[in-house]
Coordinates of C-alpha atoms and ligand atoms in Angstrom, one line a residue:
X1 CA -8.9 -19.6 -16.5
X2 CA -7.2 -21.7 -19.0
X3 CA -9.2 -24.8 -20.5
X4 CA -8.7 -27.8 -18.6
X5 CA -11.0 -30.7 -18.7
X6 CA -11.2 -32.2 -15.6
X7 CA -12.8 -36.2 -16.1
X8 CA -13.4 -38.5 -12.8
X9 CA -9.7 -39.8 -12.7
X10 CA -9.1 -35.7 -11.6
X11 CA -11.3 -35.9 -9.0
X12 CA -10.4 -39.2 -7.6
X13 CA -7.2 -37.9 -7.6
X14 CA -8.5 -34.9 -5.4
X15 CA -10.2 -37.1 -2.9
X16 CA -6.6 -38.6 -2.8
X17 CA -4.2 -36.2 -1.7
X18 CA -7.0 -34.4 0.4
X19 CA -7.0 -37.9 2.3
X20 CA -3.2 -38.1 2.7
X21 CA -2.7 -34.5 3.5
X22 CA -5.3 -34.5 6.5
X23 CA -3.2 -37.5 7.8
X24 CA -0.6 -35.3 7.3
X25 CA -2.0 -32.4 9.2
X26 CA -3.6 -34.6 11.7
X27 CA -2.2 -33.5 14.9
X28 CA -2.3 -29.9 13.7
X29 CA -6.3 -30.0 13.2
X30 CA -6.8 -31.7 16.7
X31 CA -4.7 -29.4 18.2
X32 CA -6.3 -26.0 16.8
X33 CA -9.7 -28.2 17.7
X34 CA -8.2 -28.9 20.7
X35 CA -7.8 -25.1 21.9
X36 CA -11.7 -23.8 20.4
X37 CA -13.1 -27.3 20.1
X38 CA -13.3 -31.0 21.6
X39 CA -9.9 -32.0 19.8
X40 CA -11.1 -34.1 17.5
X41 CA -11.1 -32.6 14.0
X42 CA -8.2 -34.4 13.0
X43 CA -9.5 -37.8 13.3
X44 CA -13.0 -37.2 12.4
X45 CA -11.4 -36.0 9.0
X46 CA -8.9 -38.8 9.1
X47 CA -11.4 -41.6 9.3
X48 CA -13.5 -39.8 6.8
X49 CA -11.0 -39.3 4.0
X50 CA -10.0 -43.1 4.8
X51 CA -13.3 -44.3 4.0
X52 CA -13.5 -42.0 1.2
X53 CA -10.5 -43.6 -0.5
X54 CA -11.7 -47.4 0.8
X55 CA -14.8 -46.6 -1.5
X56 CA -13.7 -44.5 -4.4
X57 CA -10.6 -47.6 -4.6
X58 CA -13.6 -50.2 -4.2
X59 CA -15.3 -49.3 -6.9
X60 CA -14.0 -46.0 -9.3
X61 CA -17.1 -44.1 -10.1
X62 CA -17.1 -43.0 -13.8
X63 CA -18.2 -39.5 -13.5
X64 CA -17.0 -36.5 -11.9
X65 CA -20.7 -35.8 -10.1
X66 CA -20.5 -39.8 -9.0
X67 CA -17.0 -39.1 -7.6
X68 CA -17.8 -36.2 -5.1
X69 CA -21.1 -37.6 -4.4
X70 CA -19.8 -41.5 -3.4
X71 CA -16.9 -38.7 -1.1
X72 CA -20.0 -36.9 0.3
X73 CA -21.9 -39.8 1.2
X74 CA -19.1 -41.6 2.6
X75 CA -17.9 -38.6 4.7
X76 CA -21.9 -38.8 6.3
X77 CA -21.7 -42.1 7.4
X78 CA -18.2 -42.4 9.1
X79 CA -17.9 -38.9 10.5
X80 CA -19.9 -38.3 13.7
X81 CA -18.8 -34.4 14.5
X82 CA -19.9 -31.6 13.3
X83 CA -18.2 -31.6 10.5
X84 CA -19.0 -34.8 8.7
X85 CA -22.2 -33.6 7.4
X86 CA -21.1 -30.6 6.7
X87 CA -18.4 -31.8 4.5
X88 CA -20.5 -34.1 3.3
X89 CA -23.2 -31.8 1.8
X90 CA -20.6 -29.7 0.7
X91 CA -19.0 -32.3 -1.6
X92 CA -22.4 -34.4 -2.2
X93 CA -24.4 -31.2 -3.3
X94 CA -21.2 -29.9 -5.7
X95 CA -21.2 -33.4 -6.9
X96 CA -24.9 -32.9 -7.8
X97 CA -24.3 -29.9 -9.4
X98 CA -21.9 -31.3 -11.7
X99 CA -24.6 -33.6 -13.2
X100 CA -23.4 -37.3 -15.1
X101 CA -20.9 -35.1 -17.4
X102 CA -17.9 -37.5 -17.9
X103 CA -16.0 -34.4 -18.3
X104 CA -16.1 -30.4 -16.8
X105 CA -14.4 -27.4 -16.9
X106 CA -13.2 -25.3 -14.7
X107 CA -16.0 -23.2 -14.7
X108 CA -18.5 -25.8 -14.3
X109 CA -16.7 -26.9 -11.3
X110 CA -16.7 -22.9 -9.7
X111 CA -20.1 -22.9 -10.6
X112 CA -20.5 -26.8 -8.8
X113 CA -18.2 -25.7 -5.8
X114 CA -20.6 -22.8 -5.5
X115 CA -23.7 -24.6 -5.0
X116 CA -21.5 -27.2 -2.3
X117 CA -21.1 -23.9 -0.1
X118 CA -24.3 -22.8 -0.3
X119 CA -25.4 -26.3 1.1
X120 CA -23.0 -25.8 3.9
X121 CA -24.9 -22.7 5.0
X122 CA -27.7 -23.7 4.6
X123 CA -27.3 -26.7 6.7
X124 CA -25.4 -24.9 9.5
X125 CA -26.6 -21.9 9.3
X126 CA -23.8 -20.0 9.3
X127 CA -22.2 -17.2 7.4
X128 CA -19.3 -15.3 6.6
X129 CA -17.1 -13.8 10.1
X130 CA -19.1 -16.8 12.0
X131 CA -15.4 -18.4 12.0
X132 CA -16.3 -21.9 10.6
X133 CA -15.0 -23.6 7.6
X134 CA -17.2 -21.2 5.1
X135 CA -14.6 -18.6 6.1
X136 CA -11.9 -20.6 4.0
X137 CA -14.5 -22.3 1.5
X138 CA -16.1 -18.7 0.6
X139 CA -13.0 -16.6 -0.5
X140 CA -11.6 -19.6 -2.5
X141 CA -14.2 -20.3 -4.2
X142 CA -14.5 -16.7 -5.5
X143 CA -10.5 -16.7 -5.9
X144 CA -11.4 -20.2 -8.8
X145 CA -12.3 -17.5 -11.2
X146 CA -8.7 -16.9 -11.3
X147 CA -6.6 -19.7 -10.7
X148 CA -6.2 -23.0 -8.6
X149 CA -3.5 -21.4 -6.7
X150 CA -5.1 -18.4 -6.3
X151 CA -8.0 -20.3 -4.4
X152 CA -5.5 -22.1 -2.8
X153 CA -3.9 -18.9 -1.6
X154 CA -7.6 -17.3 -1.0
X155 CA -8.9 -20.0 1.5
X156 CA -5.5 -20.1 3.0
X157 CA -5.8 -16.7 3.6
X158 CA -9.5 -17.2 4.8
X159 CA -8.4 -19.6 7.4
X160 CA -5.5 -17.3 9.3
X161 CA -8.0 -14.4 9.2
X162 CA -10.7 -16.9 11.3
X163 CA -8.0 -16.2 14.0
X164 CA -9.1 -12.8 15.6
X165 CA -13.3 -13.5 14.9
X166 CA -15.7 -14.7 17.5
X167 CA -17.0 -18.0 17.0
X168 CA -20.9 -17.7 16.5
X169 CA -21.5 -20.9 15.5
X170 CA -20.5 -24.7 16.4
X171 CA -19.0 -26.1 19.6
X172 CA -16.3 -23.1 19.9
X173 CA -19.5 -20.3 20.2
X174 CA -19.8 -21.9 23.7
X175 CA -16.8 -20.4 24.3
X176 CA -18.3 -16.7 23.6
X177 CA -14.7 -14.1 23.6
X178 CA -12.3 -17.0 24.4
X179 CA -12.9 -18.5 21.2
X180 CA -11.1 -15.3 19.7
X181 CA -7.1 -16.1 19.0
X182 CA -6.9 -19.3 17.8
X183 CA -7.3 -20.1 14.1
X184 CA -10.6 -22.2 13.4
X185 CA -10.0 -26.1 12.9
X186 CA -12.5 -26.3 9.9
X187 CA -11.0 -23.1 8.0
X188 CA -7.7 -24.5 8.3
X189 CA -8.8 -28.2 7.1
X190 CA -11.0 -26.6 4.2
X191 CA -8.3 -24.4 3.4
X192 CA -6.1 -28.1 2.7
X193 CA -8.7 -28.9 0.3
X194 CA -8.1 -26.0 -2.1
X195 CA -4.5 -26.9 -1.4
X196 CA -5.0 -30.5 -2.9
X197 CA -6.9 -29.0 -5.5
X198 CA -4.3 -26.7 -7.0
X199 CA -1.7 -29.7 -6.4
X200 CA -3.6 -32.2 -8.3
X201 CA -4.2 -29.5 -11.3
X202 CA -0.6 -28.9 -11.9
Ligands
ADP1 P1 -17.3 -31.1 16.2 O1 -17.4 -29.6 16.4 O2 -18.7 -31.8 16.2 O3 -16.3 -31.7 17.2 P2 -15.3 -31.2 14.2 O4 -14.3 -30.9 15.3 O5 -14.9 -32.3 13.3 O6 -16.7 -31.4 14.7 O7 -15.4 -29.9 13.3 C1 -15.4 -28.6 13.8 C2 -15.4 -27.6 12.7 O8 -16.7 -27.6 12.1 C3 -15.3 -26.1 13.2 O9 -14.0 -25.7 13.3 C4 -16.1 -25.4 12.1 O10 -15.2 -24.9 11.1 C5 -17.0 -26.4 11.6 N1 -18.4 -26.1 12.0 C6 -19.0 -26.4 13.1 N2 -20.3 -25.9 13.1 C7 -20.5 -25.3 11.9 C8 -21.6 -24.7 11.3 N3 -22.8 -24.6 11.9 N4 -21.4 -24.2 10.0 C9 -20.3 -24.3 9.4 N5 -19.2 -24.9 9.9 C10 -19.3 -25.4 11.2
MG2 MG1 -14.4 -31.3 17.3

Protein backbone atom coordinates (compact mmCIF):
# COMPACT_ATOMS: atom_id res chain seq x y z
CA UNK A 1 0.00 0.00 0.00
CA UNK A 2 1.20 3.36 -0.98
CA UNK A 3 2.52 5.81 1.83
CA UNK A 4 -0.12 7.78 3.26
CA UNK A 5 0.04 9.39 6.59
CA UNK A 6 -3.04 9.42 8.13
CA UNK A 7 -3.00 12.43 11.29
CA UNK A 8 -6.25 12.83 13.59
CA UNK A 9 -7.98 15.32 11.16
CA UNK A 10 -8.25 11.70 8.88
CA UNK A 11 -9.82 10.00 11.45
CA UNK A 12 -12.20 12.57 12.52
CA UNK A 13 -13.02 12.67 9.18
CA UNK A 14 -13.86 8.85 9.35
CA UNK A 15 -16.00 9.14 12.39
CA UNK A 16 -17.72 11.72 10.10
CA UNK A 17 -19.05 10.16 7.06
CA UNK A 18 -19.47 6.80 9.07
CA UNK A 19 -22.04 9.00 11.21
CA UNK A 20 -23.73 10.42 8.10
CA UNK A 21 -23.81 7.26 6.15
CA UNK A 22 -25.58 5.21 8.99
CA UNK A 23 -28.22 8.03 8.86
CA UNK A 24 -28.17 7.32 5.49
CA UNK A 25 -28.67 3.59 5.70
CA UNK A 26 -30.94 3.89 8.67
CA UNK A 27 -34.04 2.32 7.68
CA UNK A 28 -32.01 -0.32 5.78
CA UNK A 29 -30.10 -1.59 9.17
CA UNK A 30 -33.50 -1.63 11.19
CA UNK A 31 -35.09 -3.35 8.56
CA UNK A 32 -32.37 -6.29 8.03
CA UNK A 33 -32.46 -6.06 12.15
CA UNK A 34 -35.90 -6.02 11.90
CA UNK A 35 -36.19 -9.53 9.98
CA UNK A 36 -33.18 -11.59 12.33
CA UNK A 37 -33.20 -9.00 15.13
CA UNK A 38 -35.44 -6.53 17.40
CA UNK A 39 -35.24 -3.71 14.59
CA UNK A 40 -33.23 -1.53 16.14
CA UNK A 41 -29.70 -1.44 14.69
CA UNK A 42 -30.32 1.56 12.82
CA UNK A 43 -30.94 3.78 15.60
CA UNK A 44 -28.73 2.30 18.07
CA UNK A 45 -25.93 3.21 15.46
CA UNK A 46 -27.67 6.45 14.65
CA UNK A 47 -27.63 7.80 18.13
CA UNK A 48 -24.12 6.43 18.54
CA UNK A 49 -22.44 8.02 15.57
CA UNK A 50 -24.42 11.36 16.72
CA UNK A 51 -22.83 11.39 19.95
CA UNK A 52 -19.65 10.44 18.37
CA UNK A 53 -19.63 13.55 16.29
CA UNK A 54 -21.23 15.84 19.31
CA UNK A 55 -17.87 14.89 21.09
CA UNK A 56 -15.11 14.59 18.57
CA UNK A 57 -16.88 18.54 17.33
CA UNK A 58 -16.72 19.38 21.25
CA UNK A 59 -13.48 19.03 21.61
CA UNK A 60 -11.01 17.62 18.51
CA UNK A 61 -8.77 15.21 20.03
CA UNK A 62 -5.11 15.67 18.75
CA UNK A 63 -4.12 12.14 18.00
CA UNK A 64 -5.30 9.45 15.96
CA UNK A 65 -5.40 6.83 19.16
CA UNK A 66 -7.41 9.83 21.11
CA UNK A 67 -9.80 10.05 18.13
CA UNK A 68 -10.99 6.40 17.93
CA UNK A 69 -10.82 6.01 21.60
CA UNK A 70 -13.05 9.38 22.55
CA UNK A 71 -15.55 7.31 19.21
CA UNK A 72 -15.19 4.02 21.31
CA UNK A 73 -16.08 5.42 24.47
CA UNK A 74 -18.80 7.44 23.28
CA UNK A 75 -20.33 4.61 21.26
CA UNK A 76 -20.43 2.62 25.12
CA UNK A 77 -22.27 5.06 26.81
CA UNK A 78 -25.11 6.00 24.27
CA UNK A 79 -25.66 2.66 22.68
CA UNK A 80 -27.68 0.11 24.81
CA UNK A 81 -27.81 -2.99 22.17
CA UNK A 82 -25.60 -5.39 21.54
CA UNK A 83 -23.79 -3.67 19.43
CA UNK A 84 -22.67 -0.53 21.26
CA UNK A 85 -20.06 -2.25 23.17
CA UNK A 86 -19.04 -4.13 20.66
CA UNK A 87 -18.32 -1.23 18.48
CA UNK A 88 -17.02 0.39 21.09
CA UNK A 89 -14.15 -2.07 21.95
CA UNK A 90 -13.64 -2.40 18.49
CA UNK A 91 -12.74 1.25 17.85
CA UNK A 92 -11.49 2.04 21.63
CA UNK A 93 -9.05 -1.08 21.55
CA UNK A 94 -7.67 -0.03 17.71
CA UNK A 95 -7.43 3.38 19.14
CA UNK A 96 -5.21 1.86 21.87
CA UNK A 97 -3.26 0.20 19.61
CA UNK A 98 -2.40 3.20 17.67
CA UNK A 99 -0.63 4.62 20.79
CA UNK A 100 -0.20 8.96 21.08
CA UNK A 101 1.45 8.90 17.37
CA UNK A 102 0.23 12.26 15.90
CA UNK A 103 0.68 10.50 12.71
CA UNK A 104 0.27 6.51 11.17
CA UNK A 105 0.54 4.62 8.33
CA UNK A 106 -1.43 2.49 6.82
CA UNK A 107 0.14 -0.35 8.14
CA UNK A 108 0.04 0.78 11.63
CA UNK A 109 -3.52 1.23 11.23
CA UNK A 110 -4.03 -2.71 9.65
CA UNK A 111 -2.01 -3.66 12.42
CA UNK A 112 -4.38 -1.22 14.97
CA UNK A 113 -7.70 -2.41 13.17
CA UNK A 114 -6.37 -5.88 13.83
CA UNK A 115 -6.12 -5.71 17.46
CA UNK A 116 -10.00 -3.70 17.42
CA UNK A 117 -11.33 -7.20 16.05
CA UNK A 118 -9.73 -9.27 18.11
CA UNK A 119 -11.36 -7.24 21.04
CA UNK A 120 -14.69 -7.78 19.35
CA UNK A 121 -14.25 -11.60 19.72
CA UNK A 122 -13.09 -11.66 22.58
CA UNK A 123 -15.82 -9.73 24.13
CA UNK A 124 -18.59 -11.61 22.23
CA UNK A 125 -17.30 -14.52 21.78
CA UNK A 126 -17.85 -15.09 18.54
CA UNK A 127 -16.03 -16.11 15.39
CA UNK A 128 -15.88 -16.30 11.83
CA UNK A 129 -19.49 -18.14 9.98
CA UNK A 130 -21.15 -17.08 13.47
CA UNK A 131 -22.92 -14.30 11.11
CA UNK A 132 -22.16 -11.17 13.22
CA UNK A 133 -20.38 -8.10 12.37
CA UNK A 134 -16.71 -10.02 12.53
CA UNK A 135 -17.99 -11.61 9.29
CA UNK A 136 -17.52 -8.12 7.44
CA UNK A 137 -14.72 -6.70 9.98
CA UNK A 138 -12.43 -9.99 9.42
CA UNK A 139 -12.14 -10.17 5.57
CA UNK A 140 -11.51 -6.37 5.34
CA UNK A 141 -9.26 -6.04 7.48
CA UNK A 142 -7.10 -8.79 5.74
CA UNK A 143 -8.23 -7.07 2.31
CA UNK A 144 -6.13 -3.39 4.03
CA UNK A 145 -3.00 -5.06 3.01
CA UNK A 146 -4.04 -4.23 -0.36
CA UNK A 147 -6.01 -1.22 -0.65
CA UNK A 148 -8.89 0.91 1.01
CA UNK A 149 -11.17 -0.16 -1.61
CA UNK A 150 -10.20 -3.51 -1.63
CA UNK A 151 -11.30 -3.72 2.20
CA UNK A 152 -14.10 -1.87 1.26
CA UNK A 153 -15.03 -4.44 -1.38
CA UNK A 154 -13.81 -7.40 1.19
CA UNK A 155 -16.25 -6.55 4.04
CA UNK A 156 -18.83 -5.76 1.56
CA UNK A 157 -18.45 -8.97 0.35
CA UNK A 158 -18.34 -10.42 3.95
CA UNK A 159 -21.64 -8.91 4.71
CA UNK A 160 -23.82 -10.45 1.57
CA UNK A 161 -22.14 -13.87 2.34
CA UNK A 162 -23.65 -13.57 6.25
CA UNK A 163 -26.88 -14.15 4.17
CA UNK A 164 -27.10 -18.11 3.88
CA UNK A 165 -25.14 -18.77 7.62
CA UNK A 166 -26.89 -19.65 10.87
CA UNK A 167 -26.70 -17.16 13.35
CA UNK A 168 -24.78 -18.67 16.44
CA UNK A 169 -24.50 -15.83 18.26
CA UNK A 170 -26.55 -12.59 19.41
CA UNK A 171 -30.32 -12.10 19.52
CA UNK A 172 -30.81 -13.64 15.84
CA UNK A 173 -29.21 -17.39 17.33
CA UNK A 174 -32.64 -17.50 19.05
CA UNK A 175 -33.99 -17.88 15.89
CA UNK A 176 -31.93 -21.25 15.29
CA UNK A 177 -32.53 -22.09 11.03
CA UNK A 178 -34.90 -19.05 10.51
CA UNK A 179 -32.15 -16.85 11.02
CA UNK A 180 -30.67 -18.30 7.66
CA UNK A 181 -31.61 -15.85 4.49
CA UNK A 182 -31.40 -12.60 5.59
CA UNK A 183 -28.18 -10.68 5.50
CA UNK A 184 -26.88 -9.86 9.21
CA UNK A 185 -27.57 -6.19 10.42
CA UNK A 186 -24.05 -5.76 11.98
CA UNK A 187 -22.09 -7.17 8.71
CA UNK A 188 -23.92 -4.84 6.69
CA UNK A 189 -23.29 -1.70 9.14
CA UNK A 190 -19.52 -2.71 9.57
CA UNK A 191 -19.19 -3.33 6.02
CA UNK A 192 -20.33 0.90 5.79
CA UNK A 193 -17.36 1.56 7.94
CA UNK A 194 -14.70 0.19 5.47
CA UNK A 195 -16.88 2.05 3.02
CA UNK A 196 -16.30 5.46 4.77
CA UNK A 197 -12.89 4.50 5.20
CA UNK A 198 -11.92 4.11 1.48
CA UNK A 199 -14.15 7.37 0.88
CA UNK A 200 -12.27 9.49 3.25
CA UNK A 201 -8.69 8.10 1.84
CA UNK A 202 -9.39 9.22 -1.70
P1 LIG B 1 -29.11 -5.90 19.76
O1 LIG B 1 -28.85 -7.25 19.17
O2 LIG B 1 -28.79 -5.81 21.20
O3 LIG B 1 -30.48 -5.39 19.40
P2 LIG B 1 -28.04 -4.33 17.57
O4 LIG B 1 -29.32 -4.62 16.88
O5 LIG B 1 -27.62 -2.90 17.61
O6 LIG B 1 -28.04 -4.89 19.05
O7 LIG B 1 -26.86 -5.12 16.87
C1 LIG B 1 -27.05 -6.42 16.36
C2 LIG B 1 -25.77 -6.86 15.68
O8 LIG B 1 -24.75 -7.02 16.65
C3 LIG B 1 -25.89 -8.21 15.01
O9 LIG B 1 -26.38 -8.08 13.70
C4 LIG B 1 -24.45 -8.74 15.04
O10 LIG B 1 -23.73 -8.36 13.88
C5 LIG B 1 -23.86 -8.03 16.22
N1 LIG B 1 -23.65 -8.97 17.33
C6 LIG B 1 -24.55 -9.39 18.23
N2 LIG B 1 -23.99 -10.24 19.11
C7 LIG B 1 -22.69 -10.35 18.74
C8 LIG B 1 -21.56 -11.09 19.25
N3 LIG B 1 -21.66 -11.85 20.33
N4 LIG B 1 -20.37 -10.94 18.61
C9 LIG B 1 -20.25 -10.14 17.53
N5 LIG B 1 -21.28 -9.43 17.01
C10 LIG B 1 -22.48 -9.54 17.60
MG1 LIG C 1 -31.17 -5.08 17.51
Amino acid sequence: MSETVLDAAFFIRWMTATAAAVDEQADRLTELDSAIGDADHGSNLQRGFAAVVTALEAEPPATPGAVLMTAGRRLISTVGGASGPLYGSLLRRTGKALGEAPEINTEELRTGLGAGVDAVAQLGGAAAGDKTMLDALIPGVAALTTSFEAAAAAAEEGAVATVPMQARKGRASYLGERSIGHQDPGATSSALLFTTLAEVAK
